[in-house]
């Protein structure tokens, strides 16, 4: 590919979830995503990851767009400005997720799981994945939909136990995770009939033509999971660039509950984006 073609093709994305106020950690990751897109002369899209209907509230969506703009972020395609891959709200894309799930079911890559959270947590071993998710003990691995009838179930992806999933991160270098040890069978469709993050993210990044995913290092293990979904669905994966996580003075990861460090509050305290960027 020529240099020019690579410049034209770069497509990056910002994918915030409006479940709370954005904090400085999000801003830094998004700033990096914007820089990457600019360096490549590419397109940046904003996707509103609003599948969790209970936690995603309209006032957070408004605040999210406002805070992102205040911080100096700008996008070429998004829920507010449209674009060739609209809609840019995950809640409007359910038919795509459903089609991908159907394919995974047909391919035999997923199985219905009727375990409750408590069942899984109290399973004898219940070790934890590299990112602290509980490793699913495999209780329902041999279930078929016909056997569980009308009982509520989630759908889990069956990971290839013992296989090493390796990729080269554009920021952090070579990464590898062992399926079944570093992460277990994961949910692609929740028991409340909502697509899970792993599936929705892969479907959107693939269908929106994203060429590089920039996100926090807390999602490295999810990248390994998602690579398995790309493979199962027969889609080429994008490149990945994981950003180191911002920590507070005590070395704690910034989470949305750190309200003191929400962009909103920083702005109300009179801080400017330039000043905040100079400090990280
Ligand atoms: N909405 C997801 C989050 O905020 C996106 C993560 C990702 O970049 O893949 O965690
Ligand atoms: Zn189960």
mmCIF file of N, CA, C and O in Angstrom, residues 236-271:
data_model
loop_
_atom_site.group_PDB
_atom_site.id
_atom_site.type_symbol
_atom_site.label_atom_id
_atom_site.label_comp_id
_atom_site.label_asym_id
_atom_site.label_seq_id
_atom_site.Cartn_x
_atom_site.Cartn_y
_atom_site.Cartn_z
ATOM 1 N N UNK A 236 -11.170 -9.223 9.257
ATOM 2 C CA UNK A 236 -9.805 -8.850 9.629
ATOM 3 C C UNK A 236 -9.840 -7.876 10.817
ATOM 4 O O UNK A 236 -10.642 -6.938 10.807
ATOM 5 N N UNK A 237 -9.028 -8.096 11.826
ATOM 6 C CA UNK A 237 -9.062 -7.188 12.983
ATOM 7 C C UNK A 237 -8.351 -5.876 12.673
ATOM 8 O O UNK A 237 -7.489 -5.824 11.802
ATOM 9 N N UNK A 238 -8.701 -4.813 13.396
ATOM 10 C CA UNK A 238 -7.967 -3.555 13.258
ATOM 11 C C UNK A 238 -6.625 -3.665 13.992
ATOM 12 O O UNK A 238 -6.339 -4.691 14.611
ATOM 13 N N UNK A 239 -5.810 -2.625 13.910
ATOM 14 C CA UNK A 239 -4.617 -2.534 14.749
ATOM 15 C C UNK A 239 -5.047 -1.995 16.120
ATOM 16 O O UNK A 239 -6.135 -1.427 16.251
ATOM 17 N N UNK A 240 -4.214 -2.207 17.124
ATOM 18 C CA UNK A 240 -4.567 -1.756 18.474
ATOM 19 C C UNK A 240 -3.456 -0.892 19.064
ATOM 20 O O UNK A 240 -2.270 -1.177 18.869
ATOM 21 N N UNK A 241 -3.861 0.131 19.772
ATOM 22 C CA UNK A 241 -2.940 1.036 20.459
ATOM 23 C C UNK A 241 -3.533 1.246 21.847
ATOM 24 O O UNK A 241 -4.560 1.913 21.996
ATOM 25 N N UNK A 242 -2.924 0.609 22.857
ATOM 26 C CA UNK A 242 -3.450 0.742 24.220
ATOM 27 C C UNK A 242 -2.653 1.790 24.990
ATOM 28 O O UNK A 242 -1.420 1.762 24.975
ATOM 29 N N UNK A 243 -3.370 2.674 25.652
ATOM 30 C CA UNK A 243 -2.722 3.757 26.399
ATOM 31 C C UNK A 243 -2.508 3.341 27.849
ATOM 32 O O UNK A 243 -3.386 2.715 28.449
ATOM 33 N N UNK A 244 -1.367 3.720 28.405
ATOM 34 C CA UNK A 244 -1.145 3.493 29.830
ATOM 35 C C UNK A 244 -2.256 4.217 30.596
ATOM 36 O O UNK A 244 -2.721 5.272 30.172
ATOM 37 N N UNK A 245 -2.628 3.648 31.747
ATOM 38 C CA UNK A 245 -3.730 4.256 32.497
ATOM 39 C C UNK A 245 -3.230 5.366 33.402
ATOM 40 O O UNK A 245 -2.136 5.274 33.963
ATOM 41 N N UNK A 246 -4.058 6.372 33.504
ATOM 42 C CA UNK A 246 -3.752 7.490 34.384
ATOM 43 C C UNK A 246 -4.077 7.067 35.819
ATOM 44 O O UNK A 246 -5.113 6.469 36.073
ATOM 45 N N UNK A 247 -3.181 7.376 36.744
ATOM 46 C CA UNK A 247 -3.433 7.016 38.143
ATOM 47 C C UNK A 247 -3.476 8.266 39.006
ATOM 48 O O UNK A 247 -2.908 9.283 38.633
ATOM 49 N N UNK A 248 -4.155 8.153 40.137
ATOM 50 C CA UNK A 248 -4.182 9.320 41.019
ATOM 51 C C UNK A 248 -2.954 9.301 41.919
ATOM 52 O O UNK A 248 -2.091 8.425 41.800
ATOM 53 N N UNK A 249 -2.861 10.236 42.847
ATOM 54 C CA UNK A 249 -1.651 10.363 43.692
ATOM 55 C C UNK A 249 -1.353 9.073 44.450
ATOM 56 O O UNK A 249 -0.212 8.748 44.708
ATOM 57 N N UNK A 250 -2.422 8.340 44.783
ATOM 58 C CA UNK A 250 -2.233 7.112 45.564
ATOM 59 C C UNK A 250 -1.943 5.907 44.668
ATOM 60 O O UNK A 250 -1.843 4.781 45.137
ATOM 61 N N UNK A 251 -1.815 6.134 43.376
ATOM 62 C CA UNK A 251 -1.520 5.030 42.467
ATOM 63 C C UNK A 251 -2.765 4.265 42.045
ATOM 64 O O UNK A 251 -2.694 3.232 41.394
ATOM 65 N N UNK A 252 -3.923 4.795 42.419
ATOM 66 C CA UNK A 252 -5.195 4.145 42.070
ATOM 67 C C UNK A 252 -5.629 4.538 40.681
ATOM 68 O O UNK A 252 -5.474 5.700 40.295
ATOM 69 N N UNK A 253 -6.194 3.578 39.951
ATOM 70 C CA UNK A 253 -6.710 3.899 38.634
ATOM 71 C C UNK A 253 -7.887 4.851 38.723
ATOM 72 O O UNK A 253 -8.726 4.714 39.597
ATOM 73 N N UNK A 254 -7.925 5.795 37.808
ATOM 74 C CA UNK A 254 -9.061 6.719 37.806
ATOM 75 C C UNK A 254 -10.297 5.978 37.332
ATOM 76 O O UNK A 254 -10.291 5.325 36.323
ATOM 77 N N UNK A 255 -11.362 6.103 38.065
ATOM 78 C CA UNK A 255 -12.616 5.499 37.626
ATOM 79 C C UNK A 255 -13.646 6.616 37.571
ATOM 80 O O UNK A 255 -13.393 7.718 38.040
ATOM 81 N N UNK A 256 -14.784 6.279 37.009
ATOM 82 C CA UNK A 256 -15.775 7.340 36.847
ATOM 83 C C UNK A 256 -16.259 7.882 38.188
ATOM 84 O O UNK A 256 -16.794 8.968 38.255
ATOM 85 N N UNK A 257 -16.080 7.101 39.228
ATOM 86 C CA UNK A 257 -16.568 7.592 40.518
ATOM 87 C C UNK A 257 -15.649 8.645 41.126
ATOM 88 O O UNK A 257 -15.990 9.295 42.099
ATOM 89 N N UNK A 258 -14.460 8.833 40.562
ATOM 90 C CA UNK A 258 -13.575 9.890 41.056
ATOM 91 C C UNK A 258 -14.117 11.233 40.573
ATOM 92 O O UNK A 258 -13.571 11.857 39.691
ATOM 93 N N UNK A 259 -15.193 11.662 41.199
ATOM 94 C CA UNK A 259 -15.858 12.848 40.690
ATOM 95 C C UNK A 259 -14.991 14.095 40.718
ATOM 96 O O UNK A 259 -15.155 14.990 39.916
ATOM 97 N N UNK A 260 -14.072 14.125 41.647
ATOM 98 C CA UNK A 260 -13.215 15.306 41.759
ATOM 99 C C UNK A 260 -12.419 15.498 40.487
ATOM 100 O O UNK A 260 -12.000 16.600 40.180
ATOM 101 N N UNK A 261 -12.205 14.403 39.758
ATOM 102 C CA UNK A 261 -11.406 14.513 38.552
ATOM 103 C C UNK A 261 -12.247 14.408 37.295
ATOM 104 O O UNK A 261 -11.742 14.170 36.225
ATOM 105 N N UNK A 262 -13.568 14.592 37.427
ATOM 106 C CA UNK A 262 -14.373 14.602 36.211
ATOM 107 C C UNK A 262 -14.050 15.882 35.455
ATOM 108 O O UNK A 262 -13.706 16.912 36.051
ATOM 109 N N UNK A 263 -14.144 15.810 34.139
ATOM 110 C CA UNK A 263 -13.849 16.991 33.319
ATOM 111 C C UNK A 263 -14.756 18.146 33.723
ATOM 112 O O UNK A 263 -14.364 19.296 33.764
ATOM 113 N N UNK A 264 -15.994 17.781 34.022
ATOM 114 C CA UNK A 264 -16.990 18.772 34.406
ATOM 115 C C UNK A 264 -16.533 19.590 35.613
ATOM 116 O O UNK A 264 -16.541 20.802 35.631
ATOM 117 N N UNK A 265 -16.082 18.852 36.613
ATOM 118 C CA UNK A 265 -15.680 19.543 37.833
ATOM 119 C C UNK A 265 -14.396 20.340 37.646
ATOM 120 O O UNK A 265 -14.250 21.427 38.180
ATOM 121 N N UNK A 266 -13.485 19.772 36.869
ATOM 122 C CA UNK A 266 -12.238 20.492 36.613
ATOM 123 C C UNK A 266 -12.536 21.813 35.910
ATOM 124 O O UNK A 266 -11.957 22.842 36.214
ATOM 125 N N UNK A 267 -13.487 21.737 34.975
ATOM 126 C CA UNK A 267 -13.844 22.961 34.260
ATOM 127 C C UNK A 267 -14.480 23.970 35.206
ATOM 128 O O UNK A 267 -14.167 25.148 35.187
ATOM 129 N N UNK A 268 -15.370 23.450 36.082
ATOM 130 C CA UNK A 268 -16.022 24.357 37.029
ATOM 131 C C UNK A 268 -15.019 24.989 37.983
ATOM 132 O O UNK A 268 -15.216 26.088 38.480
ATOM 133 N N UNK A 269 -13.904 24.261 38.224
ATOM 134 C CA UNK A 269 -12.857 24.816 39.084
ATOM 135 C C UNK A 269 -11.986 25.829 38.337
ATOM 136 O O UNK A 269 -11.009 26.326 38.876
ATOM 137 N N UNK A 270 -12.296 26.031 37.053
ATOM 138 C CA UNK A 270 -11.556 27.027 36.296
ATOM 139 C C UNK A 270 -10.313 26.498 35.587
ATOM 140 O O UNK A 270 -9.516 27.268 35.063
ATOM 141 N N UNK A 271 -10.140 25.151 35.605
ATOM 142 C CA UNK A 271 -8.970 24.605 34.902
ATOM 143 C C UNK A 271 -9.210 24.654 33.398
ATOM 144 O O UNK A 271 -10.343 24.571 32.942
#
